[in-house]
Amino acid sequence: MADKEAGGSDGPRETAPTSAYSSPARSLGDTGITPLSPSHIVNDTDSNVSEQQSFLVVVAIDFGTTSSGYAYSFTKEPECIHVMRRWEGGDPGVSNQKTPTTILLTPERKFHSFGYAARDFYHDLDPNEAKQWLYLEKFKMKLHTTGDLTMDTDLTAANGKKVKALEIFAYALQYFKEQALKELSDQAGSEFENSDVRWVITVPAIWKQPAKQFMRQAAYQAGLVSPENSEQLIIALEPEAASIYCRKLRLHQMIELSSKAAVNGYSGSDTVGAGFTQAKEHIRRNRQSRTFLVENVIGEIWSELEEGDKYVVVDSGGGTVDLTVHQIRLPEGHLKELYKATGGPYGSLGVDYEFEKLLYKIFGEDFIEQFKIKRPAAWVDLMIAFESRKRAAAPDRTNPLNITLPFSFIDYYKKFRGHSVEHALRKSNVDFVKWSSQGMLRMSPDAMNALFKPTIDSIIEHLRDLFQKPEVSTVKFLFLVGGFAEAPLLQQAVQAAFGDQCRIIIPQDVGLTILKGAVLFGLDPAVIKVRRSPLTYGVGVLNRYVEGKHPPEKLLVKDGTRWCTDVFDKFISADQSVALGELVKRSYTPAKPSQLVIVINIYSSEHDNVSFITDPGVKKCGTLRLDLTGTSGTAVPARREIQTLMQFGDTEIKATAIDIATSKSVKVGIDFLNY
């Protein structure tokens, strides 16, 4: 009889809670738990040591919004980082150590190709045939912008058809896995086993937990690792990876923008232009070699940093900008995250979006939207042409930038509107854009700079907010990294706004900074010692009801005992510092001693002060189900102790519940996708 009662369905039913979650004590099958002891935190540092598995190589995948790539290093020679082979294809005016994040599926929805190969194949298809094929680009942003990401979230291909995001991400990761293993096998001269590889995938630090978990699920589906060997895959945060690489920089490997010091014999005012040209030369010479030596010392810049010094990493990529503040902890130079990652969708995609709005203005939104669907390959062409001109934009540029319009654009526009593209431009009164007889849009430098402005303004604004925070007041360096950091307009804006507050440093091969840092992170994951928790976590419990303290609608009377339901028992607060591998322990006891199934629900919230699991913004993100049937009734003590542990600090969070009397335990990863 006892287990039927464990359902706890005999509580008063008339006061149904208003929240989306029913009270744990009232819903069938859920059983209440109540706190037993004050909490204590255990620093479990030893457990990490034993897990050092022996991998022969670390492969990091930088899965970017606009471009992606991988790099690797053999654990025997960690000072050599190899960036993947050159990709076939490529664009004029764009240097390719990475490949575009584009993927093509056949009309039957099978994987066909990735990167330049996907783009070029799609482009060569007959327009009517192309409509059947599924072409996706820049799809990573979807994970950032979808509030309720699940395993079933859809992406829309260029032809308007929908596909499961998880499938696309898995295809992409599988492609990288095959490319990397093939390159490793060629190098080793024999088949390279996947089990010898430690994989690292980078994600933006501002991604919410569900997106990080989604990436891991995609990796399981792609066969990168199996859920049983989950530690073979590390999810690294992009700005952290950049930060680790920046520590190793030598002076000849970076350009300093600030006016405080002369670098390489240039004074500050020349550095933006001249320093960059010189650096580009240096990169051009080294482009042939794909192996980067990371000296096993701390870089010169780094050696100027003392205990407690702070620096900001601004990681500006295609889709997002991440700002992270780190502080040095000596002697070993471990990093401590000072301020939880902030940022937003202000990547270079914002510039593409402004260009699209400009086209709307000239040719009409109805035409542009129609053109995208009817001539998807030509639209891709137009955006490629824009991309290479976008990279030519600079603060001091005086000559116009020409963007070739695909023939089918000109042709289709005439059919659609009945008059010419040239006529549209004359009529549109957009001053800075003219038509040139060679079939090009001619943009004045001002027009191009105007396209950058909203995105750059957002980044500067965001940085200004960050610099107002007391924790950030005395920042010594600002490292500008990520693909968008190559844009001279962004460099100049950051320099103008913050050059007098800190030294602004750009690693030379700035687009590869994250990739190389991710490899270093995979070789030594313990280098980041303290993170900030992005959310508040806790479990739902019953507390003894206190008249006057607890709201009457939370009263539940069970077997003569008055309980307050839905109480949120906090494990850790948002923005609290968490050391790597830190364990938070709590002990609970079943509200009813005879319970045989104990269900502990884990909740999260972005707010600090949460009292009840029914508070707005509280989400369920995990369940620990401890089944105690089959444990002999005789040995059970009167007050059964259930210990719950949560391990924080890694990019993922693990929870465990243990029945102390029988040492039965259950483990669960916090799950944000299935609730």
mmCIF file of N, CA and C in Angstrom, residues 567-656:
data_model
loop_
_atom_site.group_PDB
_atom_site.id
_atom_site.type_symbol
_atom_site.label_atom_id
_atom_site.label_comp_id
_atom_site.label_asym_id
_atom_site.label_seq_id
_atom_site.Cartn_x
_atom_site.Cartn_y
_atom_site.Cartn_z
ATOM 1 N N VAL A 567 8.807 25.070 -2.567
ATOM 2 C CA VAL A 567 9.924 25.910 -2.117
ATOM 3 C C VAL A 567 11.147 25.644 -3.004
ATOM 4 N N PHE A 568 11.825 26.718 -3.392
ATOM 5 C CA PHE A 568 13.029 26.605 -4.222
ATOM 6 C C PHE A 568 14.225 26.599 -3.272
ATOM 7 N N ASP A 569 14.909 25.459 -3.174
ATOM 8 C CA ASP A 569 16.078 25.371 -2.295
ATOM 9 C C ASP A 569 17.310 25.598 -3.165
ATOM 10 N N LYS A 570 18.006 26.710 -2.924
ATOM 11 C CA LYS A 570 19.035 27.172 -3.855
ATOM 12 C C LYS A 570 20.357 26.413 -3.680
ATOM 13 N N PHE A 571 20.942 26.002 -4.801
ATOM 14 C CA PHE A 571 22.270 25.395 -4.778
ATOM 15 C C PHE A 571 23.334 26.450 -5.040
ATOM 16 N N ILE A 572 23.068 27.277 -6.032
ATOM 17 C CA ILE A 572 24.070 28.262 -6.407
ATOM 18 C C ILE A 572 23.369 29.421 -7.090
ATOM 19 N N SER A 573 23.888 30.644 -6.892
ATOM 20 C CA SER A 573 23.227 31.817 -7.461
ATOM 21 C C SER A 573 23.851 32.217 -8.782
ATOM 22 N N ALA A 574 23.057 32.891 -9.600
ATOM 23 C CA ALA A 574 23.573 33.437 -10.847
ATOM 24 C C ALA A 574 24.712 34.386 -10.497
ATOM 25 N N ASP A 575 25.772 34.314 -11.290
ATOM 26 C CA ASP A 575 26.915 35.207 -11.133
ATOM 27 C C ASP A 575 27.817 34.868 -9.952
ATOM 28 N N GLN A 576 27.530 33.769 -9.251
ATOM 29 C CA GLN A 576 28.417 33.363 -8.163
ATOM 30 C C GLN A 576 29.674 32.728 -8.777
ATOM 31 N N SER A 577 30.828 32.904 -8.149
ATOM 32 C CA SER A 577 32.045 32.262 -8.678
ATOM 33 C C SER A 577 32.005 30.779 -8.379
ATOM 34 N N VAL A 578 32.334 29.983 -9.358
ATOM 35 C CA VAL A 578 32.368 28.537 -9.138
ATOM 36 C C VAL A 578 33.715 28.017 -9.603
ATOM 37 N N ALA A 579 34.401 27.324 -8.717
ATOM 38 C CA ALA A 579 35.683 26.738 -9.120
ATOM 39 C C ALA A 579 35.415 25.492 -9.947
ATOM 40 N N LEU A 580 36.387 25.156 -10.793
ATOM 41 C CA LEU A 580 36.238 23.977 -11.625
ATOM 42 C C LEU A 580 36.105 22.744 -10.740
ATOM 43 N N GLY A 581 35.077 21.947 -10.987
ATOM 44 C CA GLY A 581 34.921 20.719 -10.214
ATOM 45 C C GLY A 581 34.343 20.941 -8.833
ATOM 46 N N GLU A 582 33.838 22.144 -8.573
ATOM 47 C CA GLU A 582 33.289 22.410 -7.245
ATOM 48 C C GLU A 582 31.976 21.653 -7.047
ATOM 49 N N LEU A 583 31.838 21.055 -5.863
ATOM 50 C CA LEU A 583 30.616 20.303 -5.568
ATOM 51 C C LEU A 583 29.799 21.045 -4.530
ATOM 52 N N VAL A 584 28.505 21.148 -4.771
ATOM 53 C CA VAL A 584 27.626 21.681 -3.734
ATOM 54 C C VAL A 584 26.778 20.511 -3.269
ATOM 55 N N LYS A 585 26.745 20.311 -1.932
ATOM 56 C CA LYS A 585 26.024 19.164 -1.375
ATOM 57 C C LYS A 585 24.823 19.624 -0.587
ATOM 58 N N ARG A 586 23.741 18.878 -0.690
ATOM 59 C CA ARG A 586 22.588 19.128 0.173
ATOM 60 C C ARG A 586 22.067 17.775 0.616
ATOM 61 N N SER A 587 21.530 17.730 1.838
ATOM 62 C CA SER A 587 20.904 16.480 2.270
ATOM 63 C C SER A 587 19.408 16.695 2.435
ATOM 64 N N TYR A 588 18.640 15.714 1.965
ATOM 65 C CA TYR A 588 17.185 15.789 2.068
ATOM 66 C C TYR A 588 16.676 14.509 2.701
ATOM 67 N N THR A 589 15.444 14.566 3.152
ATOM 68 C CA THR A 589 14.822 13.344 3.638
ATOM 69 C C THR A 589 13.429 13.300 3.031
ATOM 70 N N PRO A 590 12.923 12.119 2.699
ATOM 71 C CA PRO A 590 11.577 12.064 2.133
ATOM 72 C C PRO A 590 10.577 12.624 3.146
ATOM 73 N N ALA A 591 9.602 13.388 2.671
ATOM 74 C CA ALA A 591 8.597 13.947 3.578
ATOM 75 C C ALA A 591 7.827 12.806 4.234
ATOM 76 N N LYS A 592 7.811 11.673 3.591
ATOM 77 C CA LYS A 592 7.096 10.521 4.124
ATOM 78 C C LYS A 592 8.081 9.356 4.162
ATOM 79 N N PRO A 593 8.402 8.855 5.346
ATOM 80 C CA PRO A 593 9.469 7.849 5.481
ATOM 81 C C PRO A 593 9.264 6.621 4.604
ATOM 82 N N SER A 594 7.998 6.265 4.286
ATOM 83 C CA SER A 594 7.780 5.006 3.564
ATOM 84 C C SER A 594 7.956 5.141 2.049
ATOM 85 N N GLN A 595 8.266 6.343 1.578
ATOM 86 C CA GLN A 595 8.399 6.523 0.126
ATOM 87 C C GLN A 595 9.464 5.616 -0.457
ATOM 88 N N LEU A 596 9.154 5.019 -1.603
ATOM 89 C CA LEU A 596 10.147 4.148 -2.229
ATOM 90 C C LEU A 596 10.691 4.724 -3.528
ATOM 91 N N VAL A 597 10.014 5.733 -4.057
ATOM 92 C CA VAL A 597 10.565 6.387 -5.235
ATOM 93 C C VAL A 597 10.746 7.848 -4.874
ATOM 94 N N ILE A 598 11.956 8.314 -4.993
ATOM 95 C CA ILE A 598 12.214 9.691 -4.619
ATOM 96 C C ILE A 598 12.545 10.479 -5.875
ATOM 97 N N VAL A 599 11.762 11.518 -6.120
ATOM 98 C CA VAL A 599 11.960 12.311 -7.322
ATOM 99 C C VAL A 599 12.425 13.693 -6.911
ATOM 100 N N ILE A 600 13.581 14.091 -7.421
ATOM 101 C CA ILE A 600 14.096 15.418 -7.101
ATOM 102 C C ILE A 600 14.123 16.219 -8.398
ATOM 103 N N ASN A 601 13.368 17.304 -8.423
ATOM 104 C CA ASN A 601 13.336 18.130 -9.629
ATOM 105 C C ASN A 601 14.307 19.289 -9.493
ATOM 106 N N ILE A 602 15.076 19.518 -10.548
ATOM 107 C CA ILE A 602 16.062 20.607 -10.527
ATOM 108 C C ILE A 602 15.529 21.753 -11.386
ATOM 109 N N TYR A 603 15.652 22.964 -10.857
ATOM 110 C CA TYR A 603 15.128 24.139 -11.553
ATOM 111 C C TYR A 603 16.231 25.168 -11.730
ATOM 112 N N SER A 604 16.047 26.048 -12.744
ATOM 113 C CA SER A 604 17.024 27.124 -12.912
ATOM 114 C C SER A 604 16.281 28.424 -13.177
ATOM 115 N N SER A 605 16.970 29.527 -12.929
ATOM 116 C CA SER A 605 16.384 30.831 -13.179
ATOM 117 C C SER A 605 17.504 31.818 -13.439
ATOM 118 N N GLU A 606 17.197 32.886 -14.194
ATOM 119 C CA GLU A 606 18.224 33.911 -14.422
ATOM 120 C C GLU A 606 18.282 34.887 -13.258
ATOM 121 N N HIS A 607 17.268 34.811 -12.386
ATOM 122 C CA HIS A 607 17.232 35.753 -11.246
ATOM 123 C C HIS A 607 17.926 35.162 -10.031
ATOM 124 N N ASP A 608 18.408 36.042 -9.161
ATOM 125 C CA ASP A 608 19.083 35.594 -7.948
ATOM 126 C C ASP A 608 18.122 35.154 -6.867
ATOM 127 N N ASN A 609 17.151 36.027 -6.617
ATOM 128 C CA ASN A 609 16.321 35.762 -5.441
ATOM 129 C C ASN A 609 15.054 35.030 -5.842
ATOM 130 N N VAL A 610 15.121 33.725 -5.777
ATOM 131 C CA VAL A 610 13.981 32.894 -6.132
ATOM 132 C C VAL A 610 13.487 32.243 -4.853
ATOM 133 N N SER A 611 12.180 32.340 -4.574
ATOM 134 C CA SER A 611 11.659 31.710 -3.354
ATOM 135 C C SER A 611 10.914 30.422 -3.671
ATOM 136 N N PHE A 612 10.140 30.462 -4.756
ATOM 137 C CA PHE A 612 9.315 29.300 -5.092
ATOM 138 C C PHE A 612 9.559 28.885 -6.538
ATOM 139 N N ILE A 613 9.362 27.586 -6.800
ATOM 140 C CA ILE A 613 9.579 27.106 -8.161
ATOM 141 C C ILE A 613 8.497 27.630 -9.100
ATOM 142 N N THR A 614 7.439 28.229 -8.529
ATOM 143 C CA THR A 614 6.382 28.788 -9.368
ATOM 144 C C THR A 614 6.657 30.251 -9.710
ATOM 145 N N ASP A 615 7.761 30.818 -9.202
ATOM 146 C CA ASP A 615 8.085 32.216 -9.518
ATOM 147 C C ASP A 615 8.298 32.372 -11.026
ATOM 148 N N PRO A 616 8.008 33.580 -11.544
ATOM 149 C CA PRO A 616 8.217 33.785 -12.980
ATOM 150 C C PRO A 616 9.689 33.565 -13.358
ATOM 151 N N GLY A 617 9.901 32.961 -14.528
ATOM 152 C CA GLY A 617 11.277 32.785 -15.001
ATOM 153 C C GLY A 617 11.958 31.529 -14.486
ATOM 154 N N VAL A 618 11.280 30.750 -13.645
ATOM 155 C CA VAL A 618 11.907 29.513 -13.155
ATOM 156 C C VAL A 618 11.598 28.384 -14.134
ATOM 157 N N LYS A 619 12.643 27.681 -14.584
ATOM 158 C CA LYS A 619 12.449 26.595 -15.547
ATOM 159 C C LYS A 619 12.947 25.286 -14.958
ATOM 160 N N LYS A 620 12.233 24.223 -15.257
ATOM 161 C CA LYS A 620 12.695 22.911 -14.826
ATOM 162 C C LYS A 620 13.778 22.451 -15.791
ATOM 163 N N CYS A 621 14.887 21.931 -15.275
ATOM 164 C CA CYS A 621 15.959 21.555 -16.209
ATOM 165 C C CYS A 621 16.588 20.219 -15.848
ATOM 166 N N GLY A 622 15.936 19.456 -14.996
ATOM 167 C CA GLY A 622 16.523 18.151 -14.686
ATOM 168 C C GLY A 622 15.677 17.408 -13.665
ATOM 169 N N THR A 623 15.762 16.099 -13.676
ATOM 170 C CA THR A 623 15.040 15.279 -12.707
ATOM 171 C C THR A 623 15.959 14.152 -12.271
ATOM 172 N N LEU A 624 16.069 13.974 -10.964
ATOM 173 C CA LEU A 624 16.796 12.828 -10.422
ATOM 174 C C LEU A 624 15.739 11.889 -9.868
ATOM 175 N N ARG A 625 15.716 10.660 -10.351
ATOM 176 C CA ARG A 625 14.710 9.709 -9.898
ATOM 177 C C ARG A 625 15.421 8.559 -9.196
ATOM 178 N N LEU A 626 15.263 8.495 -7.902
ATOM 179 C CA LEU A 626 15.964 7.479 -7.118
ATOM 180 C C LEU A 626 14.947 6.420 -6.718
ATOM 181 N N ASP A 627 15.103 5.220 -7.259
ATOM 182 C CA ASP A 627 14.138 4.154 -6.980
ATOM 183 C C ASP A 627 14.694 3.263 -5.876
ATOM 184 N N LEU A 628 14.010 3.254 -4.728
ATOM 185 C CA LEU A 628 14.546 2.494 -3.600
ATOM 186 C C LEU A 628 13.789 1.194 -3.385
ATOM 187 N N THR A 629 12.960 0.800 -4.333
ATOM 188 C CA THR A 629 12.267 -0.475 -4.176
ATOM 189 C C THR A 629 13.327 -1.565 -4.230
ATOM 190 N N GLY A 630 13.084 -2.641 -3.525
ATOM 191 C CA GLY A 630 14.047 -3.729 -3.563
ATOM 192 C C GLY A 630 15.141 -3.571 -2.526
ATOM 193 N N THR A 631 15.198 -2.432 -1.822
ATOM 194 C CA THR A 631 16.145 -2.345 -0.707
ATOM 195 C C THR A 631 15.384 -2.866 0.505
ATOM 196 N N SER A 632 15.997 -3.776 1.253
ATOM 197 C CA SER A 632 15.245 -4.465 2.316
ATOM 198 C C SER A 632 14.799 -3.466 3.382
ATOM 199 N N GLY A 633 13.566 -3.617 3.798
ATOM 200 C CA GLY A 633 12.949 -2.653 4.710
ATOM 201 C C GLY A 633 13.623 -2.578 6.069
ATOM 202 N N THR A 634 14.314 -3.656 6.464
ATOM 203 C CA THR A 634 14.843 -3.712 7.831
ATOM 204 C C THR A 634 15.941 -2.686 8.078
ATOM 205 N N ALA A 635 16.813 -2.494 7.066
ATOM 206 C CA ALA A 635 17.996 -1.664 7.318
ATOM 207 C C ALA A 635 17.708 -0.158 7.243
ATOM 208 N N VAL A 636 16.486 0.197 6.826
ATOM 209 C CA VAL A 636 16.221 1.618 6.604
ATOM 210 C C VAL A 636 16.070 2.369 7.926
ATOM 211 N N PRO A 637 16.896 3.413 8.137
ATOM 212 C CA PRO A 637 16.787 4.170 9.385
ATOM 213 C C PRO A 637 15.505 5.002 9.397
ATOM 214 N N ALA A 638 15.145 5.469 10.549
ATOM 215 C CA ALA A 638 13.908 6.231 10.691
ATOM 216 C C ALA A 638 13.938 7.473 9.803
ATOM 217 N N ARG A 639 15.090 8.181 9.810
ATOM 218 C CA ARG A 639 15.187 9.347 8.935
ATOM 219 C C ARG A 639 16.147 9.020 7.819
ATOM 220 N N ARG A 640 15.586 8.821 6.680
ATOM 221 C CA ARG A 640 16.408 8.415 5.553
ATOM 222 C C ARG A 640 17.119 9.641 4.989
ATOM 223 N N GLU A 641 18.422 9.550 4.735
ATOM 224 C CA GLU A 641 19.128 10.708 4.203
ATOM 225 C C GLU A 641 19.421 10.516 2.719
ATOM 226 N N ILE A 642 18.934 11.463 1.927
ATOM 227 C CA ILE A 642 19.224 11.450 0.495
ATOM 228 C C ILE A 642 20.163 12.616 0.237
ATOM 229 N N GLN A 643 21.372 12.302 -0.228
ATOM 230 C CA GLN A 643 22.324 13.377 -0.461
ATOM 231 C C GLN A 643 22.293 13.770 -1.938
ATOM 232 N N THR A 644 22.203 15.062 -2.201
ATOM 233 C CA THR A 644 22.203 15.536 -3.586
ATOM 234 C C THR A 644 23.445 16.373 -3.811
ATOM 235 N N LEU A 645 24.160 16.056 -4.886
ATOM 236 C CA LEU A 645 25.388 16.802 -5.201
ATOM 237 C C LEU A 645 25.225 17.429 -6.571
ATOM 238 N N MET A 646 25.661 18.675 -6.687
ATOM 239 C CA MET A 646 25.724 19.259 -8.018
ATOM 240 C C MET A 646 27.155 19.693 -8.270
ATOM 241 N N GLN A 647 27.680 19.310 -9.425
ATOM 242 C CA GLN A 647 29.053 19.690 -9.748
ATOM 243 C C GLN A 647 29.019 20.773 -10.826
ATOM 244 N N PHE A 648 29.619 21.930 -10.471
ATOM 245 C CA PHE A 648 29.582 23.082 -11.370
ATOM 246 C C PHE A 648 30.965 23.355 -11.936
ATOM 247 N N GLY A 649 31.027 24.437 -12.678
ATOM 248 C CA GLY A 649 32.344 24.938 -13.061
ATOM 249 C C GLY A 649 32.760 24.506 -14.444
ATOM 250 N N ASP A 650 32.367 23.330 -14.876
ATOM 251 C CA ASP A 650 32.656 22.965 -16.241
ATOM 252 C C ASP A 650 31.610 23.647 -17.105
ATOM 253 N N THR A 651 31.741 23.557 -18.427
ATOM 254 C CA THR A 651 30.702 24.188 -19.234
ATOM 255 C C THR A 651 29.403 23.397 -19.116
ATOM 256 N N GLU A 652 29.474 22.238 -18.465
ATOM 257 C CA GLU A 652 28.242 21.501 -18.223
ATOM 258 C C GLU A 652 28.103 21.196 -16.740
ATOM 259 N N ILE A 653 26.900 20.821 -16.356
ATOM 260 C CA ILE A 653 26.629 20.647 -14.924
ATOM 261 C C ILE A 653 26.099 19.235 -14.708
ATOM 262 N N LYS A 654 26.624 18.576 -13.697
ATOM 263 C CA LYS A 654 26.168 17.206 -13.424
ATOM 264 C C LYS A 654 25.554 17.140 -12.038
ATOM 265 N N ALA A 655 24.521 16.316 -11.873
ATOM 266 C CA ALA A 655 23.878 16.182 -10.562
ATOM 267 C C ALA A 655 23.806 14.704 -10.182
ATOM 268 N N THR A 656 23.908 14.431 -8.899
ATOM 269 C CA THR A 656 23.864 13.058 -8.391
ATOM 270 C C THR A 656 23.006 13.025 -7.138
#
